[in-house]
GROMACS .gro file of C-alpha atoms in nm:
model
  318
    1MET     CA    1   0.022  -0.010   0.019
    2LYS     CA    2   0.312   0.245   0.128
    3ARG     CA    3   0.433   0.161  -0.249
    4VAL     CA    4   0.122   0.231  -0.438
    5ILE     CA    5   0.091   0.567  -0.263
    6ALA     CA    6   0.465   0.666  -0.282
    7LEU     CA    7   0.396   0.549  -0.740
    8VAL     CA    8   0.068   0.757  -0.658
    9SER     CA    9   0.295   1.098  -0.488
   10VAL     CA   10   0.533   1.076  -0.742
   11LEU     CA   11   0.297   1.069  -1.059
   12GLY     CA   12   0.094   1.388  -0.946
   13ILE     CA   13   0.450   1.541  -0.900
   14LEU     CA   14   0.554   1.399  -1.261
   15ILE     CA   15   0.217   1.544  -1.393
   16GLY     CA   16   0.222   1.866  -1.200
   17LEU     CA   17   0.571   1.950  -1.343
   18THR     CA   18   0.456   1.877  -1.693
   19LEU     CA   19   0.158   2.145  -1.657
   20VAL     CA   20   0.397   2.403  -1.552
   21LEU     CA   21   0.656   2.340  -1.822
   22SER     CA   22   0.347   2.297  -2.047
   23GLY     CA   23   0.218   2.659  -1.955
   24CYS     CA   24   0.608   2.839  -1.975
   25LYS     CA   25   0.588   2.684  -2.269
   26SER     CA   26   0.263   2.832  -2.378
   27GLU     CA   27   0.322   3.170  -2.239
   28ALA     CA   28   0.729   3.180  -2.432
   29LYS     CA   29   0.519   3.100  -2.743
   30SER     CA   30   0.247   3.360  -2.717
   31TYR     CA   31   0.471   3.627  -2.597
   32PRO     CA   32   0.422   3.877  -2.637
   33SER     CA   33   0.034   3.940  -2.694
   34LYS     CA   34   0.060   4.329  -2.640
   35SER     CA   35   0.213   4.644  -2.637
   36ILE     CA   36   0.506   4.659  -2.489
   37SER     CA   37   0.603   4.991  -2.300
   38ILE     CA   38   0.997   5.124  -2.254
   39VAL     CA   39   1.033   5.330  -1.976
   40TYR     CA   40   1.292   5.647  -1.994
   41HIS     CA   41   1.442   5.924  -1.687
   42SER     CA   42   1.462   6.130  -1.919
   43SER     CA   43   1.270   6.358  -2.171
   44ALA     CA   44   1.159   6.390  -2.516
   45GLY     CA   45   1.438   6.504  -2.755
   46SER     CA   46   1.744   6.340  -2.569
   47GLY     CA   47   1.947   6.102  -2.705
   48GLY     CA   48   1.791   5.778  -2.494
   49ASP     CA   49   1.434   5.890  -2.611
   50ILE     CA   50   1.574   5.952  -2.996
   51PHE     CA   51   1.744   5.596  -2.972
   52LEU     CA   52   1.458   5.423  -2.838
   53ARG     CA   53   1.136   5.531  -3.017
   54ASN     CA   54   1.424   5.443  -3.344
   55LEU     CA   55   1.474   5.101  -3.134
   56GLY     CA   56   1.076   5.045  -3.068
   57LYS     CA   57   0.989   5.069  -3.452
   58ALA     CA   58   1.242   4.815  -3.542
   59LEU     CA   59   1.169   4.586  -3.256
   60GLU     CA   60   0.785   4.644  -3.357
   61LYS     CA   61   0.859   4.475  -3.670
   62GLN     CA   62   0.993   4.185  -3.487
   63LEU     CA   63   0.760   4.125  -3.240
   64LYS     CA   64   0.411   4.191  -3.430
   65GLN     CA   65   0.282   4.380  -3.135
   66PRO     CA   66   0.335   4.819  -3.045
   67ILE     CA   67   0.617   4.976  -2.838
   68VAL     CA   68   0.509   5.264  -2.638
   69ILE     CA   69   0.804   5.510  -2.486
   70GLU     CA   70   0.717   5.632  -2.170
   71ASN     CA   71   0.960   5.924  -2.067
   72ARG     CA   72   0.924   5.941  -1.688
   73PRO     CA   73   1.144   6.232  -1.617
   74GLY     CA   74   1.267   6.318  -1.252
   75GLY     CA   75   1.472   6.259  -0.976
   76GLY     CA   76   1.760   6.227  -1.135
   77GLY     CA   77   1.640   5.906  -1.307
   78ALA     CA   78   1.490   5.787  -0.956
   79THR     CA   79   1.121   5.834  -1.075
   80ALA     CA   80   1.165   5.572  -1.394
   81TRP     CA   81   1.334   5.346  -1.224
   82GLY     CA   82   1.141   5.313  -0.963
   83TYR     CA   83   0.815   5.249  -1.169
   84VAL     CA   84   0.996   5.033  -1.372
   85ALA     CA   85   1.149   4.836  -1.056
   86LYS     CA   86   0.812   4.783  -0.902
   87ALA     CA   87   0.615   4.671  -1.237
   88LYS     CA   88   0.459   4.351  -1.285
   89PRO     CA   89   0.786   4.153  -1.443
   90ASP     CA   90   0.580   4.021  -1.711
   91GLY     CA   91   0.794   4.140  -2.040
   92TYR     CA   92   0.550   4.430  -2.084
   93THR     CA   93   0.730   4.691  -1.896
   94LEU     CA   94   1.080   4.795  -1.968
   95LEU     CA   95   1.394   4.976  -1.906
   96GLY     CA   96   1.589   5.180  -2.163
   97ILE     CA   97   1.894   5.263  -1.993
   98SER     CA   98   2.232   5.503  -2.001
   99SER     CA   99   2.532   5.546  -1.798
  100THR     CA  100   2.280   5.753  -1.605
  101ILE     CA  101   2.215   5.439  -1.439
  102ILE     CA  102   2.494   5.373  -1.276
  103THR     CA  103   2.597   5.760  -1.188
  104GLY     CA  104   2.282   5.879  -1.071
  105PRO     CA  105   2.213   5.648  -0.728
  106LEU     CA  106   2.606   5.659  -0.669
  107GLN     CA  107   2.574   6.038  -0.622
  108THR     CA  108   2.182   6.054  -0.454
  109PRO     CA  109   2.035   5.800  -0.225
  110MET     CA  110   1.773   5.580  -0.434
  111ASP     CA  111   1.608   5.270  -0.306
  112VAL     CA  112   1.684   5.136  -0.662
  113ASN     CA  113   2.038   5.098  -0.829
  114TYR     CA  114   2.145   4.894  -1.176
  115LYS     CA  115   2.147   4.566  -0.976
  116SER     CA  116   1.752   4.639  -0.918
  117PHE     CA  117   1.699   4.530  -1.262
  118LYS     CA  118   1.770   4.219  -1.474
  119PRO     CA  119   2.008   4.313  -1.827
  120ILE     CA  120   1.871   4.269  -2.182
  121ALA     CA  121   2.094   4.380  -2.418
  122GLN     CA  122   2.340   4.641  -2.465
  123VAL     CA  123   2.237   4.799  -2.800
  124PHE     CA  124   2.478   5.068  -2.900
  125TYR     CA  125   2.728   5.268  -2.737
  126ASP     CA  126   2.651   5.626  -2.777
  127PRO     CA  127   2.968   5.921  -2.854
  128THR     CA  128   2.936   6.168  -2.645
  129VAL     CA  129   3.052   6.508  -2.755
  130ILE     CA  130   3.155   6.856  -2.605
  131PHE     CA  131   2.956   7.083  -2.835
  132THR     CA  132   2.941   7.495  -2.870
  133SER     CA  133   2.748   7.773  -3.102
  134SER     CA  134   2.802   7.740  -3.487
  135LYS     CA  135   2.868   8.150  -3.380
  136SER     CA  136   3.051   8.068  -3.104
  137GLU     CA  137   3.394   8.253  -3.106
  138PHE     CA  138   3.557   7.934  -2.975
  139ARG     CA  139   3.663   7.700  -3.270
  140SER     CA  140   3.856   7.429  -3.055
  141PHE     CA  141   3.810   7.227  -2.693
  142LYS     CA  142   4.209   7.403  -2.626
  143GLU     CA  143   4.046   7.764  -2.705
  144ILE     CA  144   3.732   7.744  -2.503
  145ILE     CA  145   3.951   7.592  -2.202
  146GLU     CA  146   4.212   7.830  -2.195
  147TYR     CA  147   3.931   8.104  -2.171
  148ALA     CA  148   3.755   7.916  -1.851
  149LYS     CA  149   4.122   7.870  -1.680
  150ALA     CA  150   4.161   8.262  -1.752
  151HIS     CA  151   3.830   8.398  -1.635
  152PRO     CA  152   3.735   8.121  -1.333
  153LYS     CA  153   3.328   8.078  -1.285
  154GLU     CA  154   3.231   8.331  -1.568
  155MET     CA  155   3.112   8.068  -1.818
  156LYS     CA  156   2.808   7.904  -1.788
  157TRP     CA  157   2.817   7.490  -1.930
  158GLY     CA  158   2.506   7.296  -1.996
  159ALA     CA  159   2.448   6.920  -1.871
  160GLY     CA  160   2.221   6.694  -1.782
  161SER     CA  161   2.052   6.634  -1.423
  162PRO     CA  162   2.334   6.629  -1.138
  163GLY     CA  163   2.354   6.248  -1.128
  164SER     CA  164   2.395   6.194  -1.521
  165ALA     CA  165   2.710   6.086  -1.700
  166GLU     CA  166   2.725   6.381  -1.861
  167SER     CA  167   2.717   6.617  -1.559
  168LEU     CA  168   2.959   6.386  -1.370
  169THR     CA  169   3.237   6.350  -1.637
  170LEU     CA  170   3.217   6.729  -1.694
  171LYS     CA  171   3.312   6.822  -1.363
  172TYR     CA  172   3.592   6.530  -1.381
  173ILE     CA  173   3.740   6.706  -1.686
  174MET     CA  174   3.703   7.016  -1.581
  175ASN     CA  175   3.956   6.927  -1.275
  176GLN     CA  176   4.155   6.794  -1.476
  177VAL     CA  177   4.264   7.022  -1.697
  178GLY     CA  178   4.254   7.329  -1.413
  179ALA     CA  179   3.930   7.498  -1.496
  180GLU     CA  180   3.618   7.629  -1.318
  181ILE     CA  181   3.275   7.678  -1.495
  182GLN     CA  182   2.907   7.725  -1.410
  183VAL     CA  183   2.740   7.423  -1.484
  184VAL     CA  184   2.386   7.428  -1.529
  185PRO     CA  185   2.128   7.061  -1.538
  186PHE     CA  186   1.899   7.008  -1.765
  187GLU     CA  187   1.692   6.671  -1.769
  188GLY     CA  188   1.724   6.633  -2.183
  189GLY     CA  189   2.026   6.723  -2.370
  190GLY     CA  190   1.799   6.897  -2.621
  191ASP     CA  191   1.731   7.169  -2.393
  192VAL     CA  192   2.107   7.211  -2.355
  193ALA     CA  193   2.116   7.237  -2.706
  194VAL     CA  194   1.886   7.515  -2.713
  195GLU     CA  195   2.033   7.738  -2.451
  196VAL     CA  196   2.348   7.710  -2.656
  197MET     CA  197   2.209   7.813  -2.927
  198ALA     CA  198   2.039   8.090  -2.809
  199GLY     CA  199   2.330   8.186  -2.593
  200ARG     CA  200   2.259   8.116  -2.281
  201LEU     CA  201   2.510   7.898  -2.197
  202ALA     CA  202   2.914   7.869  -2.361
  203ALA     CA  203   2.892   7.543  -2.441
  204GLY     CA  204   2.729   7.173  -2.368
  205ILE     CA  205   2.809   6.817  -2.327
  206GLY     CA  206   2.589   6.523  -2.449
  207GLU     CA  207   2.483   6.237  -2.674
  208TYR     CA  208   2.581   6.323  -3.027
  209ALA     CA  209   2.277   6.135  -3.118
  210GLU     CA  210   2.098   6.438  -2.941
  211ILE     CA  211   2.256   6.688  -3.189
  212ALA     CA  212   2.343   6.552  -3.506
  213HIS     CA  213   2.069   6.731  -3.686
  214LEU     CA  214   2.181   7.060  -3.558
  215VAL     CA  215   2.534   7.011  -3.610
  216ARG     CA  216   2.422   6.912  -3.971
  217SER     CA  217   2.205   7.203  -3.995
  218GLY     CA  218   2.510   7.437  -3.898
  219ASP     CA  219   2.355   7.517  -3.581
  220LEU     CA  220   2.616   7.339  -3.363
  221LYS     CA  221   3.005   7.261  -3.367
  222ILE     CA  222   3.165   6.987  -3.199
  223LEU     CA  223   3.501   7.078  -3.018
  224VAL     CA  224   3.593   6.793  -2.897
  225GLY     CA  225   3.470   6.368  -2.894
  226LEU     CA  226   3.480   6.174  -2.546
  227GLY     CA  227   3.544   5.817  -2.709
  228SER     CA  228   3.908   5.617  -2.747
  229GLU     CA  229   3.858   5.675  -3.143
  230ARG     CA  230   3.713   5.971  -3.371
  231ILE     CA  231   3.353   5.963  -3.444
  232PRO     CA  232   3.334   5.767  -3.775
  233GLY     CA  233   3.158   6.066  -4.053
  234LEU     CA  234   3.357   6.325  -3.857
  235PRO     CA  235   3.717   6.264  -3.896
  236ASP     CA  236   3.807   6.684  -3.835
  237VAL     CA  237   3.641   6.681  -3.444
  238PRO     CA  238   3.961   6.541  -3.241
  239THR     CA  239   3.934   6.350  -2.937
  240LEU     CA  240   3.992   6.447  -2.624
  241LYS     CA  241   4.290   6.189  -2.531
  242GLU     CA  242   4.426   6.435  -2.808
  243GLU     CA  243   4.413   6.744  -2.674
  244GLY     CA  244   4.562   6.655  -2.405
  245VAL     CA  245   4.338   6.483  -2.111
  246ASP     CA  246   4.378   6.154  -2.075
  247PHE     CA  247   4.006   6.001  -2.064
  248VAL     CA  248   3.754   5.846  -2.206
  249PHE     CA  249   3.407   5.796  -2.198
  250GLU     CA  250   3.170   5.566  -2.442
  251LYS     CA  251   2.803   5.580  -2.310
  252VAL     CA  252   2.576   5.267  -2.292
  253ARG     CA  253   2.306   5.247  -2.434
  254GLY     CA  254   2.065   4.896  -2.372
  255LEU     CA  255   1.762   4.754  -2.209
  256MET     CA  256   1.671   4.651  -1.907
  257ALA     CA  257   1.352   4.439  -1.709
  258PRO     CA  258   1.220   4.394  -1.364
  259LYS     CA  259   1.420   4.189  -1.189
  260ASP     CA  260   1.227   3.874  -1.168
  261THR     CA  261   1.096   3.914  -1.493
  262PRO     CA  262   1.143   3.548  -1.708
  263ASP     CA  263   1.469   3.425  -1.879
  264TYR     CA  264   1.206   3.318  -2.204
  265VAL     CA  265   1.078   3.726  -2.187
  266VAL     CA  266   1.478   3.803  -2.219
  267GLN     CA  267   1.602   3.531  -2.476
  268LYS     CA  268   1.278   3.689  -2.672
  269LEU     CA  269   1.389   4.010  -2.680
  270VAL     CA  270   1.743   3.957  -2.732
  271ASP     CA  271   1.677   3.732  -3.023
  272ALA     CA  272   1.469   4.033  -3.197
  273ILE     CA  273   1.730   4.318  -3.104
  274LYS     CA  274   1.985   4.085  -3.266
  275LYS     CA  275   1.796   4.123  -3.553
  276VAL     CA  276   1.715   4.501  -3.603
  277TYR     CA  277   2.098   4.604  -3.713
  278ASP     CA  278   1.973   4.492  -4.095
  279ASP     CA  279   1.657   4.673  -4.033
  280ALA     CA  280   1.685   4.992  -4.341
  281GLU     CA  281   1.510   5.240  -4.130
  282PHE     CA  282   1.718   5.167  -3.832
  283LYS     CA  283   2.024   5.127  -4.008
  284LYS     CA  284   1.986   5.460  -4.161
  285TYR     CA  285   1.911   5.636  -3.795
  286TYR     CA  286   2.239   5.459  -3.652
  287THR     CA  287   2.414   5.513  -3.927
  288GLU     CA  288   2.342   5.906  -3.966
  289SER     CA  289   2.388   5.976  -3.583
  290ASN     CA  290   2.706   5.795  -3.576
  291ILE     CA  291   2.622   5.627  -3.318
  292ILE     CA  292   2.782   5.282  -3.302
  293PRO     CA  293   2.594   4.930  -3.353
  294LEU     CA  294   2.758   4.729  -3.025
  295PHE     CA  295   2.537   4.417  -2.962
  296ARG     CA  296   2.631   4.280  -2.607
  297GLY     CA  297   2.356   4.040  -2.410
  298PRO     CA  298   2.273   3.977  -2.091
  299GLU     CA  299   2.541   3.864  -1.878
  300GLU     CA  300   2.822   4.128  -2.129
  301LEU     CA  301   2.612   4.367  -2.052
  302SER     CA  302   2.608   4.303  -1.646
  303LYS     CA  303   2.986   4.343  -1.723
  304VAL     CA  304   3.000   4.627  -1.855
  305LEU     CA  305   2.757   4.808  -1.571
  306ASP     CA  306   2.944   4.642  -1.276
  307GLN     CA  307   3.297   4.835  -1.451
  308GLN     CA  308   3.122   5.131  -1.513
  309ASN     CA  309   2.982   5.115  -1.168
  310GLU     CA  310   3.384   5.043  -1.006
  311PHE     CA  311   3.502   5.356  -1.235
  312PHE     CA  312   3.235   5.625  -1.174
  313LYS     CA  313   3.239   5.549  -0.833
  314SER     CA  314   3.619   5.619  -0.881
  315MET     CA  315   3.578   5.953  -1.026
  316ILE     CA  316   3.286   6.061  -0.740
  317GLY     CA  317   3.569   5.940  -0.442
  318LYS     CA  318   3.844   6.221  -0.654
   0.00000   0.00000   0.00000
């Protein structure tokens, strides 16, 4: 009798496992069955917003569902991050990230940080640049720095919110060159560009994607790029290293999800992202914006974020 009961129990467990696995396979096959929201911490018109809207259009073709971009600026990123961290981990609320997911929580106490989320993929790295108005008297990075050093705290430069990678990076660069400026924070790089063109700011720092159209139109000019190499399509723009500052910063662009999101959802999204690079419209966007395509899966993205976390920690400590 005991043997019969044991066999029945084992059989019941096996049937239960079969039903669970069958349900998982069914859910995996049907995902996504409705629209997906991608939440971002910056305002419309920022480099990250532009990136996500173009990525969303390309992903719609792969996933056969609408992709909605939700801008939730505020709190140096905490508003968007907190919202996604508390969202249902079902793959229908995702987080668009930049390196600010690292720098924000390092500078401002928050309930969330990059470890609060599950990595999906890095899609690009975004060239960061220092720019000014095309009408500016300054023709090079060296010229504007010489002026800033000769006139401490006179110049106003625009950057992202206080916890952003751009704001922190700009302060670090100024420390390296021995210049003192006023850093004016904005929620998005598009706002910085407007103020620079109006002459209310001497210069700004931001992603090239945010201002590429204004450079092409002749309204803005780039003084220097922060990458390890010159930006493709901009051969005359020197790197910061070439200008004598031993510093490189390459901004991550990618997606994460609420921490308990199922692996099958992440894999479905990874597979879709791998295919978007060949999409004609998406390729046109990243080629014209001079964003560098760079796919990294969940494990690789996690390592990169860990490295940037250690890097910015050391910067904040200086």
